[in-house]
XYZ file of C-alpha atoms in Angstrom:
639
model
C 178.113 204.694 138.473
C 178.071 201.723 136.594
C 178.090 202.268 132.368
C 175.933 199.278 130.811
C 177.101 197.984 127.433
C 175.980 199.859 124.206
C 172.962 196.769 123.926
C 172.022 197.380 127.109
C 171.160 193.534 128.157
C 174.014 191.926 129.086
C 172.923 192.788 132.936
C 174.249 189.535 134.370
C 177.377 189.552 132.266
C 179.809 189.627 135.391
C 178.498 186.168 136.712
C 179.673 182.852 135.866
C 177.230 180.565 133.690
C 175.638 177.668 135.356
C 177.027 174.095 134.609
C 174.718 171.099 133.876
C 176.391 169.726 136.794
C 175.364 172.603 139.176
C 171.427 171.538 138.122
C 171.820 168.241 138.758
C 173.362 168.646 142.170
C 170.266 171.263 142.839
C 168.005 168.540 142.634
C 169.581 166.087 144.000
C 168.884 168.203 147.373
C 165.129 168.494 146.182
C 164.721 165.000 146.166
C 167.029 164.142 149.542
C 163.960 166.569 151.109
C 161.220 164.423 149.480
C 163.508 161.139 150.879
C 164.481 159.590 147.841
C 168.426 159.811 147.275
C 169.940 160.073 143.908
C 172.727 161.804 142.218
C 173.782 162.528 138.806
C 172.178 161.356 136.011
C 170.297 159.264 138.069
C 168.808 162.322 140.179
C 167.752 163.922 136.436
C 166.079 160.286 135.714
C 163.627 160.906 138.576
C 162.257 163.695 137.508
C 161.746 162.433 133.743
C 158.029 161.189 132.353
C 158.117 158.052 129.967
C 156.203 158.577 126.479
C 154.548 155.791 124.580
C 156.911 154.674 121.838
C 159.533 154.372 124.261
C 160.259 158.103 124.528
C 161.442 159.754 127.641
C 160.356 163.629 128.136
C 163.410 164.782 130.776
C 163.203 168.287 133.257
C 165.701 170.274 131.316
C 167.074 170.215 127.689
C 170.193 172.173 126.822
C 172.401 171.972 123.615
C 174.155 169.179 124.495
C 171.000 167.031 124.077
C 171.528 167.444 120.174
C 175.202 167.014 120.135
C 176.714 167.257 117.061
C 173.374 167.991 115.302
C 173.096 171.166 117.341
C 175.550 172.286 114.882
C 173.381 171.537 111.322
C 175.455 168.081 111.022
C 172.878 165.668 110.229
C 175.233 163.082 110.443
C 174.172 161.444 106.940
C 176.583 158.836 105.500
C 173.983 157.402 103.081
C 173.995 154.008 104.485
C 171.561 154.350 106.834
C 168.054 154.925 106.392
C 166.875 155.706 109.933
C 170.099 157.847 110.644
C 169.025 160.284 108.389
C 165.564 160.590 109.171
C 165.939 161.305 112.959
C 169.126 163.335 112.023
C 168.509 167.062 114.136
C 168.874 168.640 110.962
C 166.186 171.153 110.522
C 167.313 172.852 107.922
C 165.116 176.194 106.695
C 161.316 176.727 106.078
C 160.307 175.822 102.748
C 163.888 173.619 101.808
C 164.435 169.991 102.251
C 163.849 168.601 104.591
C 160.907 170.340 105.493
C 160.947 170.108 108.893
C 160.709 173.310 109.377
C 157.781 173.923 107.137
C 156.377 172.774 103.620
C 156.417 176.787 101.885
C 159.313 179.319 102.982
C 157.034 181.495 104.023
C 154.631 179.006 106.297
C 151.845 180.292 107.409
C 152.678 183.979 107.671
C 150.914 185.244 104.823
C 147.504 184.182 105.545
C 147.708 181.881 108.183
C 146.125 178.171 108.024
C 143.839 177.099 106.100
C 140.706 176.943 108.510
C 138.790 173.734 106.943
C 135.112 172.880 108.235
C 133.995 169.048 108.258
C 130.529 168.743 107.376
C 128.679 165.767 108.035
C 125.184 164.610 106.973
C 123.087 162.485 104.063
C 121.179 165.795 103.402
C 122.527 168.515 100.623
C 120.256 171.210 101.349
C 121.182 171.337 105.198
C 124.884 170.720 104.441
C 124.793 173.428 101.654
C 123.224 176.144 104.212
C 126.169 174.600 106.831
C 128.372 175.177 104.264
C 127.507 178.735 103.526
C 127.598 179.594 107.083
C 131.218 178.754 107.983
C 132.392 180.174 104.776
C 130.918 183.410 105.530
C 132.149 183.388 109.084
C 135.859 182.517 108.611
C 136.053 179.042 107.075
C 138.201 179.331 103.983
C 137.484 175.431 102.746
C 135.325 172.695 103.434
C 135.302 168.986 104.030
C 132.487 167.085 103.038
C 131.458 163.233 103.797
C 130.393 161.614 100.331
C 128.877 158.368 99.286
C 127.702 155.478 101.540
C 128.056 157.817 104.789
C 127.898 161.005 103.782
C 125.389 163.220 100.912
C 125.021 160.984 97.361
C 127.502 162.067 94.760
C 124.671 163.317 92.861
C 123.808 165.875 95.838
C 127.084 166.657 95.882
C 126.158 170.030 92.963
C 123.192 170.603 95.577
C 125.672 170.858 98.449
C 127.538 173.034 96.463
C 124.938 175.647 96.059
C 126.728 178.856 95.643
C 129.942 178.141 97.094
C 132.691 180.557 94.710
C 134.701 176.958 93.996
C 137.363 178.980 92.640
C 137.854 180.878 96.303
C 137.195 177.701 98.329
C 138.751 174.776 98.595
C 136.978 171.668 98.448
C 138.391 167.793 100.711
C 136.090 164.885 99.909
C 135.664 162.004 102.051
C 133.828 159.478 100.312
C 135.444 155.852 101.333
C 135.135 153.553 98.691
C 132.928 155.595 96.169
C 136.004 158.021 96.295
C 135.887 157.674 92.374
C 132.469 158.536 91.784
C 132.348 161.772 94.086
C 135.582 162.775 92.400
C 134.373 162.776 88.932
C 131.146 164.618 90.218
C 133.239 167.205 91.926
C 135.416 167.717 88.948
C 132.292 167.927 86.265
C 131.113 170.687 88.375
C 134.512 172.515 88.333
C 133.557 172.147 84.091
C 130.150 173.020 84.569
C 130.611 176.828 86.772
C 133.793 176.923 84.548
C 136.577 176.955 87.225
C 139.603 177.409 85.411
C 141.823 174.319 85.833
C 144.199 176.474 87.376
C 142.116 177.667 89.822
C 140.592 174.624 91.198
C 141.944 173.544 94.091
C 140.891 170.417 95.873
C 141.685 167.178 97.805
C 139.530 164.051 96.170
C 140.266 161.731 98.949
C 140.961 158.885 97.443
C 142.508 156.659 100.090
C 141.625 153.075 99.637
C 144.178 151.687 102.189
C 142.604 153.878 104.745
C 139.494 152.552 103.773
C 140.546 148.947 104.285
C 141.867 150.084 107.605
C 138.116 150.916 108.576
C 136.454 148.621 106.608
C 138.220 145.559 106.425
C 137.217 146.155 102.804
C 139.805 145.790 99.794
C 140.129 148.509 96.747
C 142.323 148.293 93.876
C 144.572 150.770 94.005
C 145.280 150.883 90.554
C 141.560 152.377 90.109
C 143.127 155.437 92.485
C 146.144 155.605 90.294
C 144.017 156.493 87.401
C 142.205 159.159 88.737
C 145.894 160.635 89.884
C 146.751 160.191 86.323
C 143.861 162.065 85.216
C 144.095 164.807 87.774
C 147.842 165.734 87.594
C 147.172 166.189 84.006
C 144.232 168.420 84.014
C 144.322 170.106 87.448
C 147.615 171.430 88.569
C 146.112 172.210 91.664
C 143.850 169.156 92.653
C 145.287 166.119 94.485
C 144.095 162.831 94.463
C 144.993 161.025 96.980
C 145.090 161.116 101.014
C 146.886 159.872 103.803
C 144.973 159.526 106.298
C 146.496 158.523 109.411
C 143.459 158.768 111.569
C 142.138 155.414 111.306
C 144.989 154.343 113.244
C 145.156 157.134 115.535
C 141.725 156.249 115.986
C 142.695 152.620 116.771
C 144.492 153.581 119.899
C 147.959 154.270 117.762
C 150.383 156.172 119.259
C 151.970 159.245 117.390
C 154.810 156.698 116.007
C 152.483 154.393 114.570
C 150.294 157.087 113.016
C 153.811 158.516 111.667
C 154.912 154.994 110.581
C 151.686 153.771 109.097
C 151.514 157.324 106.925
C 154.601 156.994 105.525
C 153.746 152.889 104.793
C 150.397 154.701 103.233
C 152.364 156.904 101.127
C 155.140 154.477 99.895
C 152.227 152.326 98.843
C 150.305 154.877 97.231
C 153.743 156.142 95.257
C 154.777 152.752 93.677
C 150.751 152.710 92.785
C 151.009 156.475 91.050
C 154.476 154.773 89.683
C 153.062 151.893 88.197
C 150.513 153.747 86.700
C 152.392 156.327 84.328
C 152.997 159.251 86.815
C 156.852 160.296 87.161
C 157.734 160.895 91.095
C 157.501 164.302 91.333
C 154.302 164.585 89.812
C 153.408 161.280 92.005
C 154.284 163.054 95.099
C 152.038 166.131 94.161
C 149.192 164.073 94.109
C 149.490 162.907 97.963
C 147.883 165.003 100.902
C 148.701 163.817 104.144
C 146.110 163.801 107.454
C 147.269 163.551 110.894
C 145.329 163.835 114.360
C 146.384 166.510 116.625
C 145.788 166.264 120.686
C 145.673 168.352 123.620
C 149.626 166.926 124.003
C 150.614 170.066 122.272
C 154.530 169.323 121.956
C 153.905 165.722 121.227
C 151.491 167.679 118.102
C 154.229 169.842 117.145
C 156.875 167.253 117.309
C 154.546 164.673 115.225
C 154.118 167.102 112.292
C 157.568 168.364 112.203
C 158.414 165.390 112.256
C 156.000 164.171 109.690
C 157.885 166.176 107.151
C 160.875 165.244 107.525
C 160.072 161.346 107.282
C 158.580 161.690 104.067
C 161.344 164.735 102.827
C 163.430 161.338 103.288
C 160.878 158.991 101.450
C 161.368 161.627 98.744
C 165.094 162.082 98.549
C 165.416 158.496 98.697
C 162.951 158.489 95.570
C 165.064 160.707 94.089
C 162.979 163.843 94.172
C 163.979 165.977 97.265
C 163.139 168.898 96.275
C 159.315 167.547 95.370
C 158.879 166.003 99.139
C 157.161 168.991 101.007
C 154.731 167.109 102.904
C 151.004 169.054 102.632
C 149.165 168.288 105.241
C 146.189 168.726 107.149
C 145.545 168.270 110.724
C 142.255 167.539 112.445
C 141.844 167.419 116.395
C 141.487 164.322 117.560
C 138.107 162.634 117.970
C 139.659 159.883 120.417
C 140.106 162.701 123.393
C 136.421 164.301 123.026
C 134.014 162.803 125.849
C 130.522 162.698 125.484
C 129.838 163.986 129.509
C 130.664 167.596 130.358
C 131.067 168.230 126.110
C 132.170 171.922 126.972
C 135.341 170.683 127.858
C 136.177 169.579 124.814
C 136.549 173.284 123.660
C 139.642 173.539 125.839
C 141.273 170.441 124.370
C 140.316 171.102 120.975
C 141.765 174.924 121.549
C 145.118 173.369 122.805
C 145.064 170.935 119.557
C 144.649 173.580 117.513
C 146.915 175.507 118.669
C 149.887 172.509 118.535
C 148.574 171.799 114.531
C 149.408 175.624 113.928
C 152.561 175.967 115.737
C 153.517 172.729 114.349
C 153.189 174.007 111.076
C 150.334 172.285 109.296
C 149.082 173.482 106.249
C 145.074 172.743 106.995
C 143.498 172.573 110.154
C 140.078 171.138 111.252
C 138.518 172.036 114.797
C 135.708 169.172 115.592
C 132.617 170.408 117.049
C 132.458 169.840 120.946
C 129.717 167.769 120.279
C 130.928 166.008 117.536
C 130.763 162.912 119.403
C 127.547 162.873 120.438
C 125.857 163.342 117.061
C 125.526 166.228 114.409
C 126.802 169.189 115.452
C 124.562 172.192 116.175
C 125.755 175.795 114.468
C 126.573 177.148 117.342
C 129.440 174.083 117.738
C 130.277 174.369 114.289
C 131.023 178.700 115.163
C 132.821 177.922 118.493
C 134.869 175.317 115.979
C 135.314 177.854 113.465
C 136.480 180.828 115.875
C 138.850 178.581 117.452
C 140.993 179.195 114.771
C 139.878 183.029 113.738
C 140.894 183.424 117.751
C 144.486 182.246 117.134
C 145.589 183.595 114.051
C 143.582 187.170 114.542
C 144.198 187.975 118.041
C 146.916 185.491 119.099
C 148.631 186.137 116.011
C 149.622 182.573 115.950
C 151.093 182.386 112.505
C 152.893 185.483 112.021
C 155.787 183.647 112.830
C 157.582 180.610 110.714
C 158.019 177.532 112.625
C 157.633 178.844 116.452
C 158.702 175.911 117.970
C 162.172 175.809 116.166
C 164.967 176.109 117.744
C 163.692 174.851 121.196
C 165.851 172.198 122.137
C 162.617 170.113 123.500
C 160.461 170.490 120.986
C 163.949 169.712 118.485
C 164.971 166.705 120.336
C 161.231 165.309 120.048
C 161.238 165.662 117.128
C 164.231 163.524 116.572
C 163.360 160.852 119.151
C 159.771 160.571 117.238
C 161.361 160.549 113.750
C 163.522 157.975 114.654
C 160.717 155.742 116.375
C 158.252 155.905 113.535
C 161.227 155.360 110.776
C 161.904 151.821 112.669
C 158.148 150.915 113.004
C 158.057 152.092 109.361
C 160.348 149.572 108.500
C 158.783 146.699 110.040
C 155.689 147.305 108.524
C 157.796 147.729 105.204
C 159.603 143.929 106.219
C 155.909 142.493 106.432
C 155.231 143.233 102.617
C 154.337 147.159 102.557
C 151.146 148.504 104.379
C 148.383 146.041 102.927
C 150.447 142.555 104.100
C 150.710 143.954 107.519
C 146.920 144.796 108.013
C 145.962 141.651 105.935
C 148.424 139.880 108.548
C 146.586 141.255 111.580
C 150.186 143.215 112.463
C 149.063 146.719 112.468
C 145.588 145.193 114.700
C 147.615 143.671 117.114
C 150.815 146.608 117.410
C 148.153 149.238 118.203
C 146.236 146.608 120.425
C 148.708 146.208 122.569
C 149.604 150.405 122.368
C 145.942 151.091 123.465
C 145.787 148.383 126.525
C 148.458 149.894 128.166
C 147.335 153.287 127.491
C 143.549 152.092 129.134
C 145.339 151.166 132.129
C 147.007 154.479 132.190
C 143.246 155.708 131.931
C 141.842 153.258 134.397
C 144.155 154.823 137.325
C 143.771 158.268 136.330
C 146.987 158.781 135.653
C 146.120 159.771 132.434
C 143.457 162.055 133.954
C 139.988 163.132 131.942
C 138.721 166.355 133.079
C 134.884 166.157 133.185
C 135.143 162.683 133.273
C 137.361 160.909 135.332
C 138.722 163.851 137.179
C 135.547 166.374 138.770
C 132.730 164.696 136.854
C 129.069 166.568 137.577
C 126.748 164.000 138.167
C 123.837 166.410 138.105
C 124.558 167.880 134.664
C 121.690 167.423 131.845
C 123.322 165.450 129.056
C 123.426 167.466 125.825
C 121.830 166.223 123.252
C 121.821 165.983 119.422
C 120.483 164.862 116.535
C 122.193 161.421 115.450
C 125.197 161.843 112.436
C 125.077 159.125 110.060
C 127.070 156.004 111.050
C 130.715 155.774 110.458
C 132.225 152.731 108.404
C 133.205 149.779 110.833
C 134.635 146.277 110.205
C 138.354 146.907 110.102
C 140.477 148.348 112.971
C 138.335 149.146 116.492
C 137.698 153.450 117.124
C 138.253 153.554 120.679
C 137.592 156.675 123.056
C 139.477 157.758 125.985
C 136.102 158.373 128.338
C 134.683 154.639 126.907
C 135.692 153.230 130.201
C 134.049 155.203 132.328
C 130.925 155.982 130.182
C 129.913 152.063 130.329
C 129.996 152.994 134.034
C 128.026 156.123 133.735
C 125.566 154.391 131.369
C 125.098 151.285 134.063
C 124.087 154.338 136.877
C 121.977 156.041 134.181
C 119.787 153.371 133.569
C 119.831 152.810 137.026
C 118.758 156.384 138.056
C 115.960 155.534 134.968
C 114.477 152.298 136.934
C 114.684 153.836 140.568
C 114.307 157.816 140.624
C 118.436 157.856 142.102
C 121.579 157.283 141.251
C 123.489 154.197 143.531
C 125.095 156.133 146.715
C 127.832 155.427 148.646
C 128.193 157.099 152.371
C 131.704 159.534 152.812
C 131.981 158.604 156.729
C 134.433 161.711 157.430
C 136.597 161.719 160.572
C 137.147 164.847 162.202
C 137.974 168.669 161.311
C 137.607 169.533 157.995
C 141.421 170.161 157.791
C 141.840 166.180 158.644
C 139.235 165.077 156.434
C 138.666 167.215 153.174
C 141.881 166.141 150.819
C 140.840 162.544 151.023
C 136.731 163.160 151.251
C 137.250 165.209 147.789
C 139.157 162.244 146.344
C 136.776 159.689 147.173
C 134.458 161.887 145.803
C 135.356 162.459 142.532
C 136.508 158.956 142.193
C 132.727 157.347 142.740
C 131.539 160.066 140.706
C 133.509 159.112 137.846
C 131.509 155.852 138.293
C 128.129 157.485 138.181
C 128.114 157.123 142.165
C 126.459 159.495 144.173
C 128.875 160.394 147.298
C 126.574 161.182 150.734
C 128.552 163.562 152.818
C 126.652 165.053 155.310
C 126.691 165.413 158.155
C 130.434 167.001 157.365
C 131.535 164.899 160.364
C 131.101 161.906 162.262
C 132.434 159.972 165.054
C 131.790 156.445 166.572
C 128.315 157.596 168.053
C 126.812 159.282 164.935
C 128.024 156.911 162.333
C 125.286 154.358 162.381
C 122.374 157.527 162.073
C 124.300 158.937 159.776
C 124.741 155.806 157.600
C 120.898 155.233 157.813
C 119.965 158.478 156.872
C 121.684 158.546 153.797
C 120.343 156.281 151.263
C 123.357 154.134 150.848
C 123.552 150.972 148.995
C 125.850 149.052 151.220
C 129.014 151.356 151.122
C 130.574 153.516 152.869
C 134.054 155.146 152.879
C 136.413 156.196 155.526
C 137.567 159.475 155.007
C 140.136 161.296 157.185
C 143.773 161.707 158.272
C 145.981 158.422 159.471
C 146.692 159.712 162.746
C 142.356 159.893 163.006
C 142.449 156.692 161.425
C 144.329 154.859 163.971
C 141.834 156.723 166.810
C 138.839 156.035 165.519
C 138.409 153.760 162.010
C 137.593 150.589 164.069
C 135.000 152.302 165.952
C 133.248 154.095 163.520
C 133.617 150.710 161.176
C 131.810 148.501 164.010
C 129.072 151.502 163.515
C 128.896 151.413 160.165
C 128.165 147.902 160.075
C 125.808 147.513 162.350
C 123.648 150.367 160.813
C 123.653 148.002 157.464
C 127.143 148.956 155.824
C 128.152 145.473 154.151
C 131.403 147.094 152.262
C 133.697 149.341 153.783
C 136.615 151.150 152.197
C 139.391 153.766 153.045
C 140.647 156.182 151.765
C 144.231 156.118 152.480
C 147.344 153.844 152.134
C 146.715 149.708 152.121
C 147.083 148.548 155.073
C 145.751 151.492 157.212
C 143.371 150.073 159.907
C 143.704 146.756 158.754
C 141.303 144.398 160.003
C 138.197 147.245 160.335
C 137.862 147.876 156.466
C 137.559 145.674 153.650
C 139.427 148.093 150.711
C 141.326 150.900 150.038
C 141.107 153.816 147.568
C 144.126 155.368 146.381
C 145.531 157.808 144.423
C 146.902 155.253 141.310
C 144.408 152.288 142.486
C 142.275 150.881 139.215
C 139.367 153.205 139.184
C 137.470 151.401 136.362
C 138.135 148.033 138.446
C 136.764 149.336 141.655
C 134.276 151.329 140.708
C 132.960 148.462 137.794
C 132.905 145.948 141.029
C 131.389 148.518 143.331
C 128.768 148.631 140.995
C 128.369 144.852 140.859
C 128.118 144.895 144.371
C 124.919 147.340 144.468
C 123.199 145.554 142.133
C 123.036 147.558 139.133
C 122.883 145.972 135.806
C 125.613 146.048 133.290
């Protein structure tokens, strides 16, 4: 009988460890199978996925990724900048720098602060909002203040019995930051908050303003009200980062990262120049990032995020002052307006990422956020999301869950290092307000979102709901229209904005004729030949707002033409079966199909297949948005 160890575990103890080597040569025969020969390196290369930003996610991540670093060396000589801030040092929660957390303790004790944004001109509604997510989970609240939001003057109104010394108050008021603040902070006076007690984030943020607005404040006005709040409320910041105009822009997560820490350098010399010493300058920043279904990209961004500015700080002097607060809201770029319920799921998995990635507020948006004001029952589903994680997932019972993975570490590192260099241009181009008075933050995130469209317009960036198994027959959901945004600076773009110009082209279309444009799915054979590709073309015309025809399930070269009639078509039709059926019968049933009216005729297949009988081809990777924009062109319906 065999006698296991005292531990008990070490059950595979008598066999050799695997060598990196030994992987690599293991997939080298999984992709001699597939026909595609590589070895080595080159073999572990296949199987990677390139990142925006120039980052490379690989199949397998072992300690020698981080090297040296793997070890705690962070490999800082103090002549160079960028060295240190992607060094794979992550030191310990609460301790510079950060990355592992801002407090020592993280979440643990009471998990994140669950933060409600409330939108709306109104105070009475928003107060009665506001009372309902605070007494179903919400510990603080965000409100909208000023030119698109409730008047300062409301803002006591909105305020209605709220305990201000239990709940935390974020104000989002643009460019009448200074007037909501001083209304906020008179009311503190007024219910007698103790100073020490209050604790809120004013929002002053006049660079992110000019990033929306195009519109320029003088930050020295901002550094005043700093000045003023460091000295009477230990507790209150001033100031915010927000990063989400230009995650909002199309930025990727090194731009956000780079343009933050531009924000904050800005904002410092401002707090600086104004009378505040660094430390207390730093304590008067609050930090807002965007966090996306791309949960490790999330986590990776907001470690990340600390330790960029832990390195602003040390290199300010203060290192022990630069724990990064921050506060992470999910991001209003992936929520689509069709099939809204979906959005729970990615806002779930955003969530989620913010937590594990150790952020110190999180905001859920409403699944219907996007299509106006949000109903209560959104504003609960938003507000259980996190009750759901940190009560019965337990989510933040442990300290930074992610550390120690050596994906999640290297990320982190690779995405450090990428936003420190883009940091640095924008820092060569005279700090954050030359480069978006120069039009170089416009045109860096420009060119970021047009490649990520065309990533979108082939689906390889897929939208569930949208442009992967859109229902055409689903009601739209509707709601009462939110008060307009701010516009004139940077674009907001939308992942689904594509494809909902198409869906909005067959919706007025469906208005002016009783039916949506159709297209005929001619498929060849046994189901078994024909149903991979018939479901493809499928959901690709849906995602144009075009009604696929399939029935009859079958036809051949003498029930095409009936078929075709029968079915409402406007001019299209689409071959739909298995090459070897192809080759048999696509000319046939094409000659059919043309004669019964047909005047464009595509397959579904590789280019090239049946050449000469068809006039396109629909592929997996072909330019949805391109076909499906000229398909509608071609059936008439207005743009």
């Amino acid at each position: 009988m065999t006698v296991l160890p005292d531990d008990g575990l070490s059950l595979a103890a008598e066999f050799p460890d695997a060598t990196h080597e030994q992987w690599q040569r293991l997939v080298e025969g999984v992709l001699r199978k597939s026909g595609k020969e590589a070895s080595g390196e080159a073999a572990e290369d296949a199987l990677s996925t390139q990142l925006e930003d120039g980052l490379t996610t690989r199949p397998l991540y072992t300690a020698r990724e981080t090297g040296a670093n793997a070890n705690g060396d962070n490999g800082d000589t103090g002549a160079n900048a960028a060295n240190t801030a992607t060094a794979d040092a992550a030191g310990f929660p609460g301790f510079a720098p950060f990355t592992r957390g801002g407090r020592p303790e993280g979440t643990s004790v009471s998990g994140w602060d669950v933060r409600q944004r409330l939108a709306g001109t109104d105070p009475v509604r928003v107060n009665e909002a506001a009372l309902a997510d605070l007494e179903n989970g919400t510990t603080s609240l965000w409100l909208t203040v000023g030119r698109t939001g409730i008047p300062a003057d409301g803002l006591a109104r909105a305020l209605d019995g709220v305990y201000l010394d239990l709940a935390p108050v974020t104000l989002d008021a643009g460019a009448d930051y200074a007037e909501a603040a001083r209304a906020l902070l008179a009311l503190y006076t007024e219910r007698e908050v103790a100073p020490e007690a209050a604790r809120a984030s004013l929002g002053a943020d006049p660079l992110g303003h000019e990033a929306r607005t195009g519109e320029v404040l003088d930050l020295a006005e901002a550094a005043a009200l700093a000045r003023e709040t460091a000295a009477a409320w230990p507790h209150v910041r001033a100031l915010t980062v927000d990063a989400l105009p230009y995650h909002e822009a199309g930025g990727s997560a090194a731009e956000e990262l780079g343009l933050s820490l531009a924000t904050g350098v800005a904002y410092l010399r401002a707090l600086e120049g104004g009378g505040l010493g660094v430390e207390a300058a730093l304590g008067q920043l609050e930090f807002r990032y965007a966090a996306t279904a791309d949960q490790f990209l999330t986590i990776a961004k907001l470690r990340a995020a600390r330790r960029l500015w832990a390195r602003v700080a040390e290199a300010c002097g203060a290192p022990e002052a630069g724990a990064q607060r921050q506060h992470a809201v999910t991001s209003p770029v992936m929520m689509t307006r069709r099939d809204p319920w979906v959005n729970m799921l990615r806002t779930t998995v955003a969530c989620m990422a913010a937590g594990v990635g150790g952020a110190d507020s999180v905001t859920v948006l409403p699944f219907d956020n996007e299509l106006g004001l949000p109903d209560a029952f959104a504003r609960r589903i938003a507000r259980n999301t996190s009750t759901i994680l940190l009560e019965e997932s337990h989510l933040a019972r442990v300290i930074d869950p992610a550390g120690g993975s050596y994906y999640v570490e290297q990320l982190t590192t690779e995405l450090a290092g990428a936003a420190w260099e883009f940091f640095q241009t924008v820092e060569k181009a005279g700090g954050l307000p030359g480069a978006l008075r120069s039009g170089l933050v416009a045109e860096r995130l420009a060119t970021t979102w047009a490649a990520r469209s065309k990533k979108l317009a082939k689906r390889r960036e897929p939208i569930t709901g949208v442009s992967e198994f859109p229902l055409l027959s689903e009601k739209p959901v509707v709601r009462e229209p939110g008060p307009a945004g701010p516009t004139g600076g940077l674009p907001r773009v939308r992942r689904d904005e594509a494809y909902e110009a198409l869906r909005a082209r067959s919706d007025a279309h469906l208005t002016a004729t009783g039916h949506r444009p159709r297209v005929f799915l001619a498929a060849l054979g046994p189901a078994a030949a024909h149903t991979a590709r018939a479901t493809f073309a499928s959901n690709l015309f849906q995602a144009g707002g075009i009604e696929p025809v399939h029935d009859p399930v079958s036809v051949d070269p003498a029930s095409a033409a009936e078929a075709y009639a029968a079915s409402g078509a406007d001019g299209m039709a689409v071959l739909c079966s298995s090459d070897a059926l192809y080759e048999e019968q696509a000319g046939a049933v094409a000659a059919a199909l043309r004669s019964a009216g047909a005047t464009t005729l595509f397959l579904a297949g590789k280019p090239g297949t049946a050449e000469g009988s068809v006039d396109e081809y629909v592929f997996a990777g072909c330019d949805a948005v391109a076909v499906l924009s000229s398909v509608l062109d071609r059936m008439g319906v207005a743009s």
